[in-house]
């Protein structure tokens, strides 16, 4: 397994220095803010969904390097993908980060598997997952998510479908 | 083992050689563990300190040969356990120099002690429009209970500001007082920054206005001699786990007259004189505030931890740690891109810092790779973070069993983190 130092050196820092899709969108169709009160990470994700496809996506915020790199790689990975492909990736990434996914079985994570080592840093799993939670919230029109209440707010939201429908897009 | 009757001689600043840290370190088995393949460098003592073998042995002895419920039966073990529990109370009393042992209430910790005073004193004596003075430096445990009270009663919280060094603005403090001021609750030493506050002077001022004062001593008692009679505080609170004792136990000191006037916080067994369905009369202090079976083993371990600290000597500890603080501060100041937050003239050995362009959580994760344990985050003191405009800091907090080699490991670690991020 890759050690933490090389995880930082080889992957995270590149995206931390040169984050992809960093910034704002003028008129996003979907938008959400993610918050990790433990570290003070805050992430804003905006996207344009047209005919079920993510045409454009951008993120902004203040966060640790793991969160920022995860957001950068995520936006690169889902840009141009359909909403349901994005949801599949969200699910797969979440399972991988929590150590619940066997990467020997078929998956769509590609480069994102560099984050598989994060499961060995339990206190940092939330940092890596936050962008994905926030994307999920944006796609489902939840205006903000927090990683405070639950290790797994995606699961949480999914088990309360009314929460998913509660708010119109902001 | 450290001699149990080491003298408590007054110390001059150049005393660092007096502590035989090698001998002291040998008392702490946990300091020998490895993290990955690196020796542990434990610099998170402000969160919780480690336990020496003497205290571990005491817990084992209690559990092996002395355990029963206290205050309840006439049999041998109950008597022994009761005696040992009450002996621990007297050790705590002596440790803070309280006048009487009934002024010491065992609680589950600092947080519990503050909540006890909030319920027992605050809910009885504080009314709508009354004002409670806190400071920017407070730990959340000395903010949230008072906010709950303020909300319930319609009382008002006033906050003492700090300067850029992280020191309280004493002029502003004195100006906060008015005829509505009914309570002051102050942190003795800041857990986030290490600032030692001039609490004696602040207590004296509050008393001129007839306002009682609670001192949160969670970060003071592990590092210096505390004398509640000299401070003349009305309440003093701290936790055992920050001074080499067990978790789940702490204490509240209160002046006897105040404790007697207060209402109990929890109802149940052991806190009553008599019970009928019509009426209950409460036991005298301290038992009035100790409902239910207490953590007896933890209380006895608390007493043993105090024995241990006193055998090293609180003044020796303070002097040794000051030397360590100065050494570490110098080293960190030499690192380009590092900034220390909290530069008070009087500090305990706590260093909160930031590194340009690197989030504290990344620093913590990478230092852990080298076995160096620090705390990163808001340290349960978000108002302090807001004051300095940072979401979080990295905090190295030292104890008397840390040494300069460990400071060097921290410094090497910080430089390594910077290199990774280069
Ligand atoms: C200054 C201060 N007050 C209160 C507390 C709370 O102590 P405990 O969690 O032991 O109740 C702490 C420790 O976290 C502290 O540092």
Coordinates of C-alpha atoms and ligand atoms in Angstrom, one line a residue:
Chain A
X1 CA 0.0 0.0 0.0
X2 CA 1.1 3.5 -0.7
X3 CA 2.2 5.3 2.4
X4 CA 0.7 8.6 3.4
X5 CA 3.7 10.7 2.5
X6 CA 3.7 9.4 -1.1
X7 CA -0.1 9.8 -1.3
X8 CA 0.5 13.5 -0.6
X9 CA 3.6 13.7 -2.8
X10 CA 2.3 11.9 -5.8
X11 CA -1.3 12.9 -6.0
X12 CA -2.7 15.3 -3.6
X13 CA -0.2 18.0 -4.0
X14 CA -0.5 18.3 -7.7
X15 CA -4.2 18.9 -7.4
X16 CA -3.7 21.1 -4.4
X17 CA -1.4 23.4 -6.3
X18 CA -3.2 23.3 -9.6
X19 CA -6.8 22.4 -8.7
X20 CA -8.9 21.6 -11.8
X21 CA -12.3 23.3 -12.3
X22 CA -11.6 25.7 -9.4
X23 CA -13.9 28.7 -9.5
X24 CA -17.5 29.7 -9.9
X25 CA -20.2 29.2 -12.6
X26 CA -22.3 32.1 -13.6
X27 CA -25.7 30.5 -13.7
X28 CA -25.4 27.0 -12.3
X29 CA -28.5 24.8 -12.5
X30 CA -27.4 23.0 -9.4
X31 CA -25.4 24.1 -6.4
X32 CA -24.6 22.9 -2.9
X33 CA -22.3 23.8 0.0
X34 CA -20.6 21.1 2.0
X35 CA -19.2 21.6 5.5
X36 CA -17.0 19.6 7.7
X37 CA -17.2 21.2 11.1
X38 CA -14.4 19.1 12.5
X39 CA -11.7 20.6 10.3
X40 CA -13.5 23.7 9.2
X41 CA -13.5 22.5 5.6
X42 CA -16.1 24.3 3.4
X43 CA -16.8 23.5 -0.2
X44 CA -19.0 25.1 -2.7
X45 CA -20.0 23.0 -5.8
X46 CA -21.9 24.4 -8.7
X47 CA -22.8 22.6 -11.9
X48 CA -24.9 22.8 -15.1
X49 CA -27.0 19.8 -15.8
X50 CA -28.4 19.7 -19.3
X51 CA -30.4 16.8 -20.7
X52 CA -29.2 14.7 -17.8
X53 CA -25.5 15.5 -18.5
X54 CA -23.1 17.5 -16.4
X55 CA -21.9 20.0 -18.9
X56 CA -19.9 22.1 -16.5
X57 CA -18.8 21.9 -12.9
X58 CA -16.8 24.1 -10.6
X59 CA -15.8 24.1 -7.0
X60 CA -14.5 26.6 -4.5
X61 CA -13.7 26.7 -0.9
X62 CA -11.3 26.5 2.0
X63 CA -10.1 23.1 2.9
X64 CA -7.3 20.7 3.6
X65 CA -5.2 19.3 0.8
X66 CA -7.0 15.9 0.8
X67 CA -10.4 17.5 0.4
X68 CA -9.2 19.9 -2.3
X69 CA -7.5 17.2 -4.3
X70 CA -10.5 15.0 -4.0
X71 CA -12.8 17.8 -5.2
X72 CA -10.4 18.6 -8.1
X73 CA -10.2 15.0 -9.3
X74 CA -13.9 14.5 -8.8
X75 CA -14.9 17.5 -11.0
X76 CA -12.5 16.2 -13.7
X77 CA -14.0 12.8 -13.4
X78 CA -17.7 13.7 -13.6
X79 CA -17.5 16.5 -16.2
X80 CA -19.4 15.4 -19.3
X81 CA -20.8 12.4 -17.5
X82 CA -24.5 11.7 -17.0
X83 CA -26.1 12.3 -13.7
X84 CA -26.5 8.5 -13.2
X85 CA -22.9 7.9 -14.0
X86 CA -21.9 10.5 -11.5
X87 CA -24.1 8.9 -8.9
X88 CA -22.5 5.6 -9.5
X89 CA -19.0 7.2 -9.0
X90 CA -20.2 8.9 -5.8
X91 CA -21.3 5.5 -4.5
X92 CA -18.2 3.7 -5.6
X93 CA -15.9 6.4 -4.2
X94 CA -17.7 6.5 -0.9
X95 CA -17.4 2.7 -0.5
X96 CA -13.7 2.8 -1.4
X97 CA -12.9 5.5 1.1
X98 CA -14.7 3.7 3.8
X99 CA -12.9 0.5 3.0
X100 CA -16.2 -1.2 2.0
X101 CA -15.3 -1.9 -1.6
X102 CA -13.1 -4.6 -3.1
X103 CA -11.2 -2.9 -5.9
X104 CA -10.6 -6.3 -7.5
X105 CA -14.2 -6.3 -8.7
X106 CA -15.1 -4.1 -11.7
X107 CA -15.6 -0.4 -10.9
X108 CA -15.4 2.9 -12.7
X109 CA -13.0 4.8 -10.4
X110 CA -10.0 4.9 -12.7
X111 CA -7.4 7.3 -11.3
X112 CA -9.6 7.9 -8.3
X113 CA -8.3 4.7 -6.8
X114 CA -5.3 6.6 -5.6
X115 CA -7.6 7.6 -2.7
X116 CA -8.0 4.0 -1.6
X117 CA -5.3 4.4 1.0
X118 CA -7.5 7.0 2.8
X119 CA -9.4 4.2 4.5
X120 CA -6.2 3.7 6.7
X121 CA -6.6 7.3 7.9
X122 CA -10.0 7.1 9.5
X123 CA -9.9 10.7 10.7
X124 CA -9.4 11.9 7.2
X125 CA -12.0 9.8 5.4
X126 CA -14.5 12.7 5.8
X127 CA -12.1 15.1 4.1
X128 CA -11.9 12.9 1.0
X129 CA -15.6 12.2 0.9
X130 CA -16.9 15.8 1.5
X131 CA -16.8 16.8 -2.2
X132 CA -18.7 13.7 -3.2
X133 CA -21.3 14.3 -0.6
X134 CA -21.6 17.8 -1.7
X135 CA -21.9 16.8 -5.4
X136 CA -24.6 14.3 -4.3
X137 CA -26.4 17.1 -2.5
X138 CA -26.2 19.4 -5.5
X139 CA -27.5 16.8 -7.9
X140 CA -30.4 16.2 -5.5
X141 CA -31.0 19.8 -4.6
X142 CA -30.0 19.7 -1.0
X143 CA -28.6 23.1 -0.4
X144 CA -26.0 22.1 2.2
X145 CA -24.5 19.0 3.8
X146 CA -22.4 18.5 6.8
X147 CA -20.2 15.6 7.7
X148 CA -20.8 16.2 11.4
X149 CA -23.9 14.3 12.2
X150 CA -23.0 11.1 10.4
X151 CA -20.1 9.4 8.9
X152 CA -22.1 9.0 5.9
X153 CA -24.6 11.8 5.1
X154 CA -25.2 10.3 1.6
X155 CA -26.6 7.2 3.1
X156 CA -28.4 9.4 5.6
X157 CA -30.1 11.5 3.0
X158 CA -31.0 8.5 1.0
X159 CA -32.7 6.9 3.9
X160 CA -34.8 10.1 4.3
X161 CA -36.1 10.6 0.8
X162 CA -38.2 13.5 1.9
X163 CA -35.0 15.4 2.6
X164 CA -33.9 14.9 -0.9
X165 CA -37.1 16.5 -2.3
X166 CA -37.4 19.2 0.4
X167 CA -35.8 22.1 -1.4
X168 CA -35.9 23.5 -4.9
X169 CA -32.6 24.2 -6.6
X170 CA -30.9 27.2 -5.2
Chain B
X1 CA 10.3 5.8 41.1
X2 CA 10.4 9.4 42.0
X3 CA 10.8 10.0 45.7
X4 CA 7.5 10.5 47.4
X5 CA 8.7 13.2 49.6
X6 CA 10.7 15.3 47.2
X7 CA 10.9 18.8 48.6
X8 CA 8.7 21.5 47.3
X9 CA 11.5 24.0 47.3
X10 CA 10.8 27.3 45.6
X11 CA 12.5 27.2 42.2
X12 CA 14.5 29.6 40.2
X13 CA 14.1 29.6 36.4
X14 CA 17.3 27.6 35.7
X15 CA 16.1 24.4 37.1
X16 CA 15.8 22.2 34.0
X17 CA 18.5 19.8 35.1
X18 CA 16.6 19.0 38.3
X19 CA 14.0 16.9 36.6
X20 CA 15.5 13.5 35.8
X21 CA 13.4 13.1 32.7
X22 CA 14.9 9.7 31.8
X23 CA 13.8 8.4 35.2
X24 CA 10.5 10.0 34.9
X25 CA 9.9 8.7 31.3
X26 CA 10.6 5.2 32.6
X27 CA 7.5 5.6 34.8
X28 CA 5.3 6.0 31.7
X29 CA 5.0 2.6 29.9
X30 CA 3.0 4.1 27.0
X31 CA 6.0 6.4 26.0
X32 CA 7.7 3.2 24.8
X33 CA 5.2 2.4 22.1
X34 CA 5.9 2.8 18.4
X35 CA 3.7 4.4 15.8
X36 CA 4.3 2.4 12.7
X37 CA 8.0 2.0 13.2
X38 CA 8.7 5.4 14.7
X39 CA 8.9 6.0 18.5
X40 CA 5.9 7.8 19.8
X41 CA 6.4 11.5 20.4
X42 CA 3.4 12.5 22.4
X43 CA 2.7 16.2 22.3
X44 CA -1.0 16.2 22.8
X45 CA -1.0 16.6 26.6
X46 CA -3.4 19.4 26.7
X47 CA -6.1 17.0 25.4
X48 CA -5.1 14.3 27.8
X49 CA -1.9 13.3 29.5
X50 CA -0.5 9.8 30.0
X51 CA -0.6 7.7 33.1
X52 CA 2.5 6.6 35.1
X53 CA 2.9 3.0 36.3
X54 CA 2.3 4.1 39.9
X55 CA -1.2 5.2 39.1
X56 CA -1.9 2.1 36.9
X57 CA -0.7 0.0 39.8
X58 CA -2.9 1.8 42.2
X59 CA -6.0 1.2 40.0
X60 CA -5.0 -2.5 39.8
X61 CA -4.5 -2.7 43.6
X62 CA -7.9 -1.1 44.2
X63 CA -9.6 -3.4 41.8
X64 CA -7.7 -6.5 43.0
X65 CA -8.1 -6.1 46.7
X66 CA -10.3 -3.1 47.7
X67 CA -13.4 -2.8 45.6
X68 CA -16.9 -2.6 46.9
X69 CA -19.6 0.1 46.8
X70 CA -19.0 3.0 49.2
X71 CA -21.1 4.5 52.0
X72 CA -23.5 1.6 51.9
X73 CA -22.5 -1.4 53.9
X74 CA -20.8 -2.4 57.1
X75 CA -18.6 -5.1 55.6
X76 CA -14.9 -4.9 55.3
X77 CA -14.5 -4.1 51.6
X78 CA -17.1 -1.4 51.7
X79 CA -15.3 0.2 54.6
X80 CA -11.9 0.0 52.8
X81 CA -13.3 1.4 49.6
X82 CA -15.1 4.2 51.4
X83 CA -11.9 5.1 53.3
X84 CA -9.8 5.1 50.2
X85 CA -12.3 7.2 48.3
X86 CA -12.4 9.8 51.1
X87 CA -8.7 9.7 51.3
X88 CA -8.5 10.6 47.6
X89 CA -10.8 13.5 48.3
X90 CA -8.4 14.8 51.0
X91 CA -5.5 14.4 48.5
X92 CA -7.4 16.6 46.1
X93 CA -8.2 19.1 48.9
X94 CA -4.5 19.3 49.8
X95 CA -3.5 19.6 46.2
X96 CA -5.5 22.8 45.7
X97 CA -5.2 23.8 49.4
X98 CA -8.9 23.9 50.1
X99 CA -9.8 24.7 53.7
X100 CA -12.0 21.6 54.2
X101 CA -12.4 18.3 52.4
X102 CA -16.2 18.8 52.2
X103 CA -15.5 21.6 49.7
X104 CA -14.3 19.0 47.2
X105 CA -17.0 17.4 45.1
X106 CA -16.0 14.5 42.8
X107 CA -17.5 15.0 39.3
X108 CA -16.9 13.3 36.0
X109 CA -14.6 16.1 34.9
X110 CA -14.3 19.8 34.2
X111 CA -17.4 19.8 31.9
X112 CA -19.5 18.1 34.5
X113 CA -18.2 20.5 37.3
X114 CA -19.2 23.6 35.3
X115 CA -22.6 22.1 34.5
X116 CA -23.0 21.4 38.2
X117 CA -22.4 25.0 39.1
X118 CA -24.6 26.2 36.2
X119 CA -27.5 24.0 37.5
X120 CA -26.8 24.2 41.2
X121 CA -25.9 27.9 41.5
X122 CA -26.9 29.5 38.2
X123 CA -30.4 28.1 37.9
X124 CA -31.1 29.1 41.5
X125 CA -29.6 32.5 41.7
X126 CA -29.4 34.0 38.2
X127 CA -32.5 35.8 36.8
X128 CA -33.7 37.6 33.7
X129 CA -31.5 40.5 32.7
X130 CA -28.6 39.3 34.9
X131 CA -25.2 39.3 33.3
X132 CA -22.5 36.6 33.2
X133 CA -18.9 37.4 32.2
X134 CA -16.9 35.0 30.2
X135 CA -13.8 35.5 28.1
X136 CA -12.8 34.9 24.5
X137 CA -10.4 32.3 25.6
X138 CA -13.0 29.9 27.1
X139 CA -13.2 26.3 26.2
X140 CA -16.7 25.4 24.8
X141 CA -17.4 23.7 28.1
X142 CA -17.3 27.0 29.8
X143 CA -19.5 28.7 27.2
X144 CA -22.2 26.3 26.3
X145 CA -23.6 25.7 29.8
X146 CA -23.9 29.4 30.4
X147 CA -25.5 29.9 27.1
X148 CA -28.1 27.3 28.0
X149 CA -28.7 29.1 31.3
X150 CA -28.9 32.5 29.6
X151 CA -31.4 31.2 27.2
X152 CA -33.5 29.6 29.9
X153 CA -33.4 32.6 32.2
X154 CA -33.2 35.5 29.8
X155 CA -29.7 36.3 31.1
X156 CA -27.0 38.0 29.1
X157 CA -23.4 36.8 28.4
X158 CA -20.7 39.4 28.2
X159 CA -17.3 38.5 26.8
X160 CA -13.8 39.8 27.8
X161 CA -11.8 40.4 24.6
X162 CA -8.1 39.5 24.0
X163 CA -5.3 41.2 22.4
X164 CA -3.1 40.0 19.5
X165 CA -0.9 38.1 21.8
X166 CA -3.9 36.2 23.2
X167 CA -3.9 38.0 26.6
X168 CA -7.1 39.2 28.2
X169 CA -7.9 42.9 28.1
X170 CA -8.2 43.5 31.8
X171 CA -9.4 47.1 31.4
X172 CA -12.2 45.9 29.2
X173 CA -13.0 43.2 31.8
X174 CA -13.4 45.7 34.6
X175 CA -15.6 47.9 32.4
X176 CA -18.0 45.0 31.8
X177 CA -19.2 45.0 35.4
X178 CA -22.4 46.8 36.3
X179 CA -25.1 46.2 38.8
X180 CA -26.6 43.3 36.7
X181 CA -23.3 41.3 36.8
X182 CA -24.1 38.2 38.7
X183 CA -21.4 35.7 37.8
X184 CA -17.9 35.4 36.3
X185 CA -16.5 32.2 34.8
X186 CA -12.9 32.3 33.7
X187 CA -10.4 30.0 32.2
X188 CA -7.2 29.9 34.2
X189 CA -4.9 28.8 31.4
X190 CA -6.0 28.8 27.8
X191 CA -6.1 25.3 26.2
X192 CA -5.8 26.7 22.7
X193 CA -3.0 29.2 23.3
X194 CA -1.4 28.5 26.7
X195 CA -2.0 32.0 28.0
X196 CA -1.9 32.1 31.8
X197 CA -4.5 34.6 32.9
X198 CA -4.1 36.9 35.9
X199 CA -7.0 35.3 37.6
X200 CA -6.1 36.3 41.2
X201 CA -6.4 40.0 40.3
X202 CA -9.6 39.4 38.3
X203 CA -11.2 37.5 41.2
X204 CA -10.3 40.4 43.5
X205 CA -11.9 42.8 41.2
X206 CA -15.1 40.7 40.9
X207 CA -15.3 40.4 44.6
X208 CA -15.2 44.2 45.0
X209 CA -18.4 44.1 43.1
X210 CA -19.7 41.2 45.1
X211 CA -19.7 38.8 42.1
X212 CA -18.7 35.2 42.6
X213 CA -16.1 33.7 40.3
X214 CA -15.6 30.2 38.8
X215 CA -12.1 29.3 37.6
X216 CA -11.7 26.6 34.9
X217 CA -8.4 25.1 35.9
X218 CA -8.3 22.2 33.5
X219 CA -5.1 23.5 31.9
X220 CA -3.6 25.0 35.0
X221 CA -3.5 22.2 37.6
X222 CA -1.3 19.9 35.5
X223 CA 1.4 22.6 35.2
X224 CA 1.6 24.8 38.3
X225 CA 0.8 25.0 41.9
X226 CA -2.8 26.1 42.5
X227 CA -4.0 27.4 45.8
X228 CA -7.7 28.1 45.9
X229 CA -7.5 30.0 49.2
X230 CA -4.8 32.3 47.9
X231 CA -6.8 32.9 44.7
X232 CA -9.9 33.3 46.8
X233 CA -12.0 31.9 43.9
X234 CA -15.5 30.8 44.7
X235 CA -15.4 27.7 42.5
X236 CA -12.4 25.9 40.9
X237 CA -12.8 23.0 38.5
X238 CA -10.5 20.5 36.7
X239 CA -10.2 17.0 35.3
X240 CA -7.9 14.2 36.5
X241 CA -7.1 12.9 33.0
X242 CA -5.1 16.0 32.2
X243 CA -2.8 15.4 35.1
X244 CA -1.8 11.8 34.6
X245 CA -5.0 10.4 36.2
X246 CA -7.9 8.4 34.8
X247 CA -10.7 9.7 32.6
X248 CA -14.2 10.0 34.0
X249 CA -13.2 11.8 37.1
X250 CA -12.7 15.4 38.0
X251 CA -13.5 17.8 40.8
X252 CA -15.4 20.9 41.8
X253 CA -14.0 23.0 44.6
X254 CA -16.6 25.4 46.0
X255 CA -16.6 27.5 49.1
X256 CA -18.6 25.6 51.7
X257 CA -21.2 28.4 52.2
X258 CA -21.9 28.6 48.5
X259 CA -22.1 24.8 48.1
X260 CA -24.6 24.7 50.9
X261 CA -26.7 27.4 49.4
X262 CA -26.8 25.6 46.0
X263 CA -29.5 23.2 44.9
X264 CA -28.4 19.6 43.9
X265 CA -27.8 18.9 40.3
X266 CA -28.6 15.2 40.2
X267 CA -31.0 13.3 42.4
X268 CA -30.6 9.7 43.6
X269 CA -28.9 7.5 46.1
X270 CA -26.1 8.7 48.3
X271 CA -27.1 12.3 48.1
X272 CA -30.0 12.2 50.6
X273 CA -30.5 12.3 54.3
X274 CA -34.0 10.9 54.2
X275 CA -36.6 10.1 51.6
X276 CA -40.4 9.8 51.7
X277 CA -42.7 10.3 48.8
X278 CA -43.7 13.6 50.3
X279 CA -40.2 15.0 50.8
X280 CA -36.5 14.4 50.6
X281 CA -33.9 16.1 52.7
X282 CA -30.6 16.2 51.1
X283 CA -27.3 15.0 52.6
X284 CA -24.7 17.6 53.6
X285 CA -22.0 18.6 51.2
X286 CA -20.1 17.1 49.5
X287 CA -22.5 14.1 49.3
X288 CA -25.4 16.3 48.3
X289 CA -23.7 16.6 44.9
X290 CA -22.6 13.0 44.5
X291 CA -25.7 11.1 43.6
X292 CA -25.3 7.5 42.7
X293 CA -22.3 5.2 42.8
X294 CA -19.3 7.4 41.8
X295 CA -16.4 6.2 39.8
X296 CA -14.6 4.9 42.9
X297 CA -11.6 3.5 41.2
X298 CA -11.1 6.6 39.1
X299 CA -11.3 8.8 42.2
X300 CA -8.6 6.7 43.9
X301 CA -6.5 6.9 40.7
X302 CA -7.0 10.6 40.8
X303 CA -5.5 10.7 44.3
X304 CA -2.6 8.5 43.2
X305 CA -2.0 10.9 40.2
X306 CA -1.8 13.8 42.6
X307 CA 0.6 11.8 44.8
X308 CA 2.8 11.2 41.7
X309 CA 2.8 14.8 40.5
X310 CA 3.6 16.0 44.0
X311 CA 6.5 13.6 44.2
X312 CA 7.9 15.3 41.1
X313 CA 7.0 18.7 42.4
X314 CA 4.6 21.2 40.8
X315 CA 7.1 24.0 40.9
X316 CA 9.7 21.8 39.4
X317 CA 7.3 20.8 36.7
X318 CA 6.4 24.5 36.0
X319 CA 10.1 25.5 35.7
X320 CA 11.1 22.5 33.6
X321 CA 8.1 23.0 31.2
X322 CA 8.9 26.7 30.9
X323 CA 12.4 25.8 29.7
X324 CA 10.9 23.3 27.2
X325 CA 8.5 26.0 26.0
X326 CA 11.2 28.5 25.4
X327 CA 13.3 26.0 23.6
X328 CA 10.4 24.9 21.3
X329 CA 9.3 28.5 20.7
X330 CA 12.8 29.5 19.6
X331 CA 13.0 26.6 17.2
X332 CA 9.6 27.2 15.7
X333 CA 10.3 30.9 15.3
X334 CA 13.2 29.9 13.1
X335 CA 11.0 28.0 10.6
X336 CA 10.1 30.1 7.6
X337 CA 6.4 30.2 7.1
X338 CA 5.5 29.1 10.6
X339 CA 3.6 31.5 12.8
X340 CA 2.9 30.9 16.5
X341 CA -0.6 32.0 17.6
X342 CA -0.6 33.0 21.2
X343 CA 2.5 34.9 22.3
X344 CA 1.4 35.9 25.8
X345 CA 4.1 36.9 28.2
X346 CA 2.9 34.2 30.6
X347 CA 2.3 30.9 29.0
X348 CA 2.3 27.2 29.8
X349 CA 4.0 24.9 27.4
X350 CA 1.4 25.0 24.7
X351 CA 2.3 26.1 21.1
X352 CA -0.4 26.7 18.6
X353 CA 0.9 27.4 15.2
X354 CA 0.1 27.6 11.5
X355 CA 2.2 26.9 8.5
X356 CA 1.7 29.1 5.4
X357 CA -0.3 27.3 2.7
X358 CA -0.7 24.1 4.7
X359 CA -3.9 23.1 6.4
X360 CA -3.5 21.9 10.0
X361 CA -5.1 18.6 9.3
X362 CA -2.5 17.8 6.7
X363 CA 0.2 18.8 9.1
X364 CA -1.3 16.5 11.8
X365 CA -1.6 13.6 9.4
X366 CA 2.0 13.9 8.1
X367 CA 3.5 14.4 11.5
X368 CA 1.7 11.2 12.6
X369 CA 3.8 9.4 9.9
X370 CA 6.8 10.3 12.0
X371 CA 5.1 9.2 15.3
X372 CA 4.6 12.8 16.4
X373 CA 1.2 13.3 18.0
X374 CA -0.2 16.8 18.0
X375 CA -3.7 18.2 18.0
X376 CA -5.1 19.9 15.0
X377 CA -8.4 21.7 14.8
X378 CA -10.3 24.4 16.8
X379 CA -9.4 22.9 20.2
X380 CA -13.0 23.3 21.4
X381 CA -12.3 27.1 21.4
X382 CA -13.9 28.4 18.2
X383 CA -14.1 32.0 19.5
X384 CA -10.3 32.0 19.8
X385 CA -10.0 30.7 16.2
X386 CA -12.4 33.4 15.0
X387 CA -10.4 36.1 16.9
X388 CA -7.3 35.1 15.0
X389 CA -9.2 34.5 11.8
X390 CA -8.1 30.9 11.3
X391 CA -10.3 27.8 10.9
X392 CA -7.9 25.7 12.9
X393 CA -4.4 25.6 14.2
X394 CA -1.8 22.8 15.0
X395 CA -1.1 22.6 18.7
X396 CA 1.9 21.0 20.4
X397 CA 1.3 20.7 24.1
X398 CA 4.1 19.5 26.4
X399 CA 4.2 17.7 29.7
X400 CA 7.1 17.3 32.2
X401 CA 7.9 13.9 30.7
X402 CA 8.6 15.4 27.3
X403 CA 12.2 16.3 26.5
X404 CA 14.2 18.4 24.0
X405 CA 14.8 15.4 21.8
X406 CA 11.0 15.3 21.3
X407 CA 11.0 19.0 20.5
X408 CA 13.6 18.3 17.9
X409 CA 11.5 15.5 16.5
X410 CA 8.6 18.0 16.2
X411 CA 10.8 20.5 14.4
X412 CA 12.2 17.9 12.0
X413 CA 8.6 16.8 11.4
X414 CA 7.4 20.3 10.6
X415 CA 10.3 20.8 8.1
X416 CA 9.5 17.5 6.5
X417 CA 5.8 18.6 6.1
X418 CA 7.0 21.8 4.5
X419 CA 9.2 19.8 2.1
X420 CA 6.3 17.5 1.1
X421 CA 4.3 20.6 0.3
X422 CA 7.1 22.4 -1.5
Ligands
LIG1 C1 -9.6 24.7 29.6 C2 -10.5 23.5 29.5 N1 -11.7 23.4 30.0 C3 -12.5 22.4 30.0 C4 -12.1 21.2 29.4 C5 -13.0 20.1 29.4 O1 -12.5 19.0 30.1 P1 -13.2 17.6 30.2 O2 -13.4 17.2 28.7 O3 -12.3 16.7 30.9 O4 -14.5 17.8 30.9 C6 -10.8 21.2 28.8 C7 -10.3 20.0 28.1 O5 -10.7 19.6 27.0 C8 -10.0 22.3 28.8 O6 -8.8 22.3 28.2

